């Protein structure tokens, strides 16, 4: 079992969600976040004062998957989230020791 | 402030005048209206003028000014003042700093029409310069917020800023229009001028802002509007609407520059009370001396109509007195409070935020 974490641009969320459904992913958790990598921030002005804001709004998506489809999941996200401009984001995969569905008590691959 | 004003504030400001400093104008009101005694339904004589409204109406209306003036200062010391210090400071301030100023200009004292003859229709000097100067004192005594000016301290809700400015704009029709104390042409002139100046001031602000930042900002527009409202306050019933346009444009532009001064002089005025209220009030007070039309109150009119600087000089004198009075007394009051039990919260309390440390509440706990 794997945890796929992706940081994408907020307006790409719906496209990524649809692409994930197409490869068979049935659930995900989404968090609003802020961050930067190579993308530079921007300047904001309030009452004459300039502020250099480094953090850019992003969306973090977490998906639990079986090992078998991990590559397809990563590929689907990458394709849907890509714009070609700096700040498109990153995807990483981490191993998961155990998963449990709270309602039924199922664990392991059945819980995904 | 409400309680204090009923008990003693109103009488200090508007009680029968004591002493003679300039002309018939004296130092302070007596205690005739202590506890709102004789403040009733009758339209009596107050501050040498026959009221056109019940004394109670006048009393509660003036109470509004008394409450709003120290509230202005809060914009400067936000985010680092102890709640207890804020309560004590405000209570002392309204009686010791505001009431005398109100008496001197409006209550028959030595600066207003019984004495020097300075004009202040609805509070450019009594309210805005007074509170603005006090705000500067507060900024110096309280010190800068932790992290200022390097950490970005952005407005947390721009729609609220616009909503607040809109409420102010609307409410100001009462603040200025009502100062005519009668529903007549005087009031409607003040009403019209108020709106006109606010609108013009948005442009006054936006022009230098666009030149410097290549954009018009929402918070800037809101601030510009408020600057215009402040500046027209002393002039509202005394000038023609075309003059209100000029006053608004000038106030918007001057306050835009004034707001930058805090960086130059290195003080933390969280919401720019000094740049907007003090400077706006000063600009408005002086321009009142320029644009005031000839009337019963000012037979020769301001500089533009009479050709001489007398009224402008009177405005300047009253402004200097309000500035010195507001600044020095506020500085002293805050220093005393600071020595006795401290005005500023501890560093940990400032980090956790005043909602939690001072009030055991979170504004947005969801």
mmCIF file with all atom_site columns, N, CA and C in Angstrom, chain A residues 50-84:
data_model
loop_
_atom_site.group_PDB
_atom_site.id
_atom_site.type_symbol
_atom_site.label_atom_id
_atom_site.label_alt_id
_atom_site.label_comp_id
_atom_site.label_asym_id
_atom_site.label_entity_id
_atom_site.label_seq_id
_atom_site.pdbx_PDB_ins_code
_atom_site.Cartn_x
_atom_site.Cartn_y
_atom_site.Cartn_z
_atom_site.occupancy
_atom_site.B_iso_or_equiv
_atom_site.pdbx_formal_charge
_atom_site.auth_seq_id
_atom_site.auth_comp_id
_atom_site.auth_asym_id
_atom_site.auth_atom_id
_atom_site.pdbx_PDB_model_num
ATOM 1   N N  . UNK A 1 50 ? 4.324  48.066 1.080   1.00 0.00 ? 50 UNK A N  1
ATOM 2   C CA . UNK A 1 50 ? 4.541  46.899 0.228   1.00 0.00 ? 50 UNK A CA 1
ATOM 3   C C  . UNK A 1 50 ? 4.963  45.718 1.069   1.00 0.00 ? 50 UNK A C  1
ATOM 4   N N  . UNK A 1 51 ? 4.393  44.545 0.776   1.00 0.00 ? 51 UNK A N  1
ATOM 5   C CA . UNK A 1 51 ? 4.782  43.329 1.484   1.00 0.00 ? 51 UNK A CA 1
ATOM 6   C C  . UNK A 1 51 ? 5.231  42.291 0.471   1.00 0.00 ? 51 UNK A C  1
ATOM 7   N N  . UNK A 1 52 ? 6.379  41.674 0.691   1.00 0.00 ? 52 UNK A N  1
ATOM 8   C CA . UNK A 1 52 ? 6.859  40.611 -0.157  1.00 0.00 ? 52 UNK A CA 1
ATOM 9   C C  . UNK A 1 52 ? 6.319  39.300 0.400   1.00 0.00 ? 52 UNK A C  1
ATOM 10  N N  . UNK A 1 53 ? 5.415  38.665 -0.341  1.00 0.00 ? 53 UNK A N  1
ATOM 11  C CA . UNK A 1 53 ? 4.797  37.424 0.133   1.00 0.00 ? 53 UNK A CA 1
ATOM 12  C C  . UNK A 1 53 ? 5.440  36.248 -0.583  1.00 0.00 ? 53 UNK A C  1
ATOM 13  N N  . UNK A 1 54 ? 6.180  35.405 0.167   1.00 0.00 ? 54 UNK A N  1
ATOM 14  C CA . UNK A 1 54 ? 6.872  34.274 -0.457  1.00 0.00 ? 54 UNK A CA 1
ATOM 15  C C  . UNK A 1 54 ? 5.965  33.078 -0.680  1.00 0.00 ? 54 UNK A C  1
ATOM 16  N N  . UNK A 1 55 ? 5.022  32.872 0.221   1.00 0.00 ? 55 UNK A N  1
ATOM 17  C CA . UNK A 1 55 ? 4.199  31.669 0.132   1.00 0.00 ? 55 UNK A CA 1
ATOM 18  C C  . UNK A 1 55 ? 3.095  31.841 -0.902  1.00 0.00 ? 55 UNK A C  1
ATOM 19  N N  . UNK A 1 56 ? 2.904  30.800 -1.698  1.00 0.00 ? 56 UNK A N  1
ATOM 20  C CA . UNK A 1 56 ? 1.891  30.800 -2.738  1.00 0.00 ? 56 UNK A CA 1
ATOM 21  C C  . UNK A 1 56 ? 0.814  29.782 -2.362  1.00 0.00 ? 56 UNK A C  1
ATOM 22  N N  . UNK A 1 57 ? -0.450 30.099 -2.534  1.00 0.00 ? 57 UNK A N  1
ATOM 23  C CA . UNK A 1 57 ? -1.487 29.125 -2.187  1.00 0.00 ? 57 UNK A CA 1
ATOM 24  C C  . UNK A 1 57 ? -1.380 27.869 -3.057  1.00 0.00 ? 57 UNK A C  1
ATOM 25  N N  . UNK A 1 58 ? -1.504 26.718 -2.429  1.00 0.00 ? 58 UNK A N  1
ATOM 26  C CA . UNK A 1 58 ? -1.469 25.439 -3.130  1.00 0.00 ? 58 UNK A CA 1
ATOM 27  C C  . UNK A 1 58 ? -2.550 24.543 -2.569  1.00 0.00 ? 58 UNK A C  1
ATOM 28  N N  . UNK A 1 59 ? -2.748 23.406 -3.247  1.00 0.00 ? 59 UNK A N  1
ATOM 29  C CA . UNK A 1 59 ? -3.655 22.382 -2.721  1.00 0.00 ? 59 UNK A CA 1
ATOM 30  C C  . UNK A 1 59 ? -2.858 21.098 -2.558  1.00 0.00 ? 59 UNK A C  1
ATOM 31  N N  . UNK A 1 60 ? -2.999 20.457 -1.405  1.00 0.00 ? 60 UNK A N  1
ATOM 32  C CA . UNK A 1 60 ? -2.307 19.186 -1.150  1.00 0.00 ? 60 UNK A CA 1
ATOM 33  C C  . UNK A 1 60 ? -3.323 18.060 -1.232  1.00 0.00 ? 60 UNK A C  1
ATOM 34  N N  . UNK A 1 61 ? -3.023 17.050 -2.054  1.00 0.00 ? 61 UNK A N  1
ATOM 35  C CA . UNK A 1 61 ? -3.937 15.905 -2.218  1.00 0.00 ? 61 UNK A CA 1
ATOM 36  C C  . UNK A 1 61 ? -3.245 14.659 -1.706  1.00 0.00 ? 61 UNK A C  1
ATOM 37  N N  . UNK A 1 62 ? -3.949 13.881 -0.891  1.00 0.00 ? 62 UNK A N  1
ATOM 38  C CA . UNK A 1 62 ? -3.382 12.615 -0.394  1.00 0.00 ? 62 UNK A CA 1
ATOM 39  C C  . UNK A 1 62 ? -4.274 11.462 -0.824  1.00 0.00 ? 62 UNK A C  1
ATOM 40  N N  . UNK A 1 63 ? -3.637 10.438 -1.404  1.00 0.00 ? 63 UNK A N  1
ATOM 41  C CA . UNK A 1 63 ? -4.398 9.281  -1.893  1.00 0.00 ? 63 UNK A CA 1
ATOM 42  C C  . UNK A 1 63 ? -3.738 7.994  -1.412  1.00 0.00 ? 63 UNK A C  1
ATOM 43  N N  . UNK A 1 64 ? -4.532 7.116  -0.833  1.00 0.00 ? 64 UNK A N  1
ATOM 44  C CA . UNK A 1 64 ? -4.029 5.783  -0.490  1.00 0.00 ? 64 UNK A CA 1
ATOM 45  C C  . UNK A 1 64 ? -4.287 4.865  -1.687  1.00 0.00 ? 64 UNK A C  1
ATOM 46  N N  . UNK A 1 65 ? -3.261 4.141  -2.131  1.00 0.00 ? 65 UNK A N  1
ATOM 47  C CA . UNK A 1 65 ? -3.490 3.233  -3.271  1.00 0.00 ? 65 UNK A CA 1
ATOM 48  C C  . UNK A 1 65 ? -2.815 1.897  -3.035  1.00 0.00 ? 65 UNK A C  1
ATOM 49  N N  . UNK A 1 66 ? -3.256 0.886  -3.843  1.00 0.00 ? 66 UNK A N  1
ATOM 50  C CA . UNK A 1 66 ? -2.549 -0.396 -3.853  1.00 0.00 ? 66 UNK A CA 1
ATOM 51  C C  . UNK A 1 66 ? -1.305 -0.241 -4.718  1.00 0.00 ? 66 UNK A C  1
ATOM 52  N N  . UNK A 1 67 ? -0.285 -1.057 -4.425  1.00 0.00 ? 67 UNK A N  1
ATOM 53  C CA . UNK A 1 67 ? 0.983  -0.979 -5.171  1.00 0.00 ? 67 UNK A CA 1
ATOM 54  C C  . UNK A 1 67 ? 0.783  -1.098 -6.670  1.00 0.00 ? 67 UNK A C  1
ATOM 55  N N  . UNK A 1 68 ? -0.187 -1.925 -7.051  1.00 0.00 ? 68 UNK A N  1
ATOM 56  C CA . UNK A 1 68 ? -0.369 -2.227 -8.483  1.00 0.00 ? 68 UNK A CA 1
ATOM 57  C C  . UNK A 1 68 ? -0.670 -0.986 -9.324  1.00 0.00 ? 68 UNK A C  1
ATOM 58  N N  . UNK A 1 69 ? -1.424 -0.055 -8.801  1.00 0.00 ? 69 UNK A N  1
ATOM 59  C CA . UNK A 1 69 ? -1.816 1.074  -9.675  1.00 0.00 ? 69 UNK A CA 1
ATOM 60  C C  . UNK A 1 69 ? -1.087 2.368  -9.355  1.00 0.00 ? 69 UNK A C  1
ATOM 61  N N  . UNK A 1 70 ? -0.126 2.314  -8.440  1.00 0.00 ? 70 UNK A N  1
ATOM 62  C CA . UNK A 1 70 ? 0.573  3.539  -8.038  1.00 0.00 ? 70 UNK A CA 1
ATOM 63  C C  . UNK A 1 70 ? 1.105  4.340  -9.220  1.00 0.00 ? 70 UNK A C  1
ATOM 64  N N  . UNK A 1 71 ? 1.767  3.649  -10.150 1.00 0.00 ? 71 UNK A N  1
ATOM 65  C CA . UNK A 1 71 ? 2.362  4.394  -11.279 1.00 0.00 ? 71 UNK A CA 1
ATOM 66  C C  . UNK A 1 71 ? 1.309  5.110  -12.099 1.00 0.00 ? 71 UNK A C  1
ATOM 67  N N  . UNK A 1 72 ? 0.170  4.437  -12.302 1.00 0.00 ? 72 UNK A N  1
ATOM 68  C CA . UNK A 1 72 ? -0.908 5.077  -13.091 1.00 0.00 ? 72 UNK A CA 1
ATOM 69  C C  . UNK A 1 72 ? -1.472 6.290  -12.354 1.00 0.00 ? 72 UNK A C  1
ATOM 70  N N  . UNK A 1 73 ? -1.552 6.174  -11.018 1.00 0.00 ? 73 UNK A N  1
ATOM 71  C CA . UNK A 1 73 ? -2.069 7.295  -10.218 1.00 0.00 ? 73 UNK A CA 1
ATOM 72  C C  . UNK A 1 73 ? -1.145 8.506  -10.353 1.00 0.00 ? 73 UNK A C  1
ATOM 73  N N  . UNK A 1 74 ? 0.161  8.245  -10.196 1.00 0.00 ? 74 UNK A N  1
ATOM 74  C CA . UNK A 1 74 ? 1.130  9.350  -10.294 1.00 0.00 ? 74 UNK A CA 1
ATOM 75  C C  . UNK A 1 74 ? 1.072  9.992  -11.671 1.00 0.00 ? 74 UNK A C  1
ATOM 76  N N  . UNK A 1 75 ? 1.005  9.145  -12.704 1.00 0.00 ? 75 UNK A N  1
ATOM 77  C CA . UNK A 1 75 ? 0.950  9.644  -14.078 1.00 0.00 ? 75 UNK A CA 1
ATOM 78  C C  . UNK A 1 75 ? -0.292 10.488 -14.306 1.00 0.00 ? 75 UNK A C  1
ATOM 79  N N  . UNK A 1 76 ? -1.425 10.018 -13.780 1.00 0.00 ? 76 UNK A N  1
ATOM 80  C CA . UNK A 1 76 ? -2.698 10.753 -13.968 1.00 0.00 ? 76 UNK A CA 1
ATOM 81  C C  . UNK A 1 76 ? -2.624 12.138 -13.336 1.00 0.00 ? 76 UNK A C  1
ATOM 82  N N  . UNK A 1 77 ? -2.078 12.176 -12.130 1.00 0.00 ? 77 UNK A N  1
ATOM 83  C CA . UNK A 1 77 ? -1.960 13.474 -11.441 1.00 0.00 ? 77 UNK A CA 1
ATOM 84  C C  . UNK A 1 77 ? -1.032 14.393 -12.232 1.00 0.00 ? 77 UNK A C  1
ATOM 85  N N  . UNK A 1 78 ? 0.127  13.850 -12.597 1.00 0.00 ? 78 UNK A N  1
ATOM 86  C CA . UNK A 1 78 ? 1.123  14.680 -13.278 1.00 0.00 ? 78 UNK A CA 1
ATOM 87  C C  . UNK A 1 78 ? 0.563  15.292 -14.546 1.00 0.00 ? 78 UNK A C  1
ATOM 88  N N  . UNK A 1 79 ? -0.134 14.480 -15.334 1.00 0.00 ? 79 UNK A N  1
ATOM 89  C CA . UNK A 1 79 ? -0.680 14.982 -16.587 1.00 0.00 ? 79 UNK A CA 1
ATOM 90  C C  . UNK A 1 79 ? -1.763 16.017 -16.360 1.00 0.00 ? 79 UNK A C  1
ATOM 91  N N  . UNK A 1 80 ? -2.648 15.755 -15.398 1.00 0.00 ? 80 UNK A N  1
ATOM 92  C CA . UNK A 1 80 ? -3.778 16.672 -15.174 1.00 0.00 ? 80 UNK A CA 1
ATOM 93  C C  . UNK A 1 80 ? -3.322 17.985 -14.559 1.00 0.00 ? 80 UNK A C  1
ATOM 94  N N  . UNK A 1 81 ? -2.288 17.928 -13.707 1.00 0.00 ? 81 UNK A N  1
ATOM 95  C CA . UNK A 1 81 ? -1.887 19.130 -12.961 1.00 0.00 ? 81 UNK A CA 1
ATOM 96  C C  . UNK A 1 81 ? -0.913 20.002 -13.722 1.00 0.00 ? 81 UNK A C  1
ATOM 97  N N  . UNK A 1 82 ? -0.357 19.483 -14.803 1.00 0.00 ? 82 UNK A N  1
ATOM 98  C CA . UNK A 1 82 ? 0.712  20.227 -15.488 1.00 0.00 ? 82 UNK A CA 1
ATOM 99  C C  . UNK A 1 82 ? 0.182  21.420 -16.264 1.00 0.00 ? 82 UNK A C  1
ATOM 100 N N  . UNK A 1 83 ? 0.864  22.575 -16.126 1.00 0.00 ? 83 UNK A N  1
ATOM 101 C CA . UNK A 1 83 ? 0.560  23.741 -16.975 1.00 0.00 ? 83 UNK A CA 1
ATOM 102 C C  . UNK A 1 83 ? 1.794  24.132 -17.765 1.00 0.00 ? 83 UNK A C  1
ATOM 103 N N  . UNK A 1 84 ? 2.958  23.696 -17.315 1.00 0.00 ? 84 UNK A N  1
ATOM 104 C CA . UNK A 1 84 ? 4.186  24.070 -17.992 1.00 0.00 ? 84 UNK A CA 1
ATOM 105 C C  . UNK A 1 84 ? 4.859  25.274 -17.387 1.00 0.00 ? 84 UNK A C  1
#
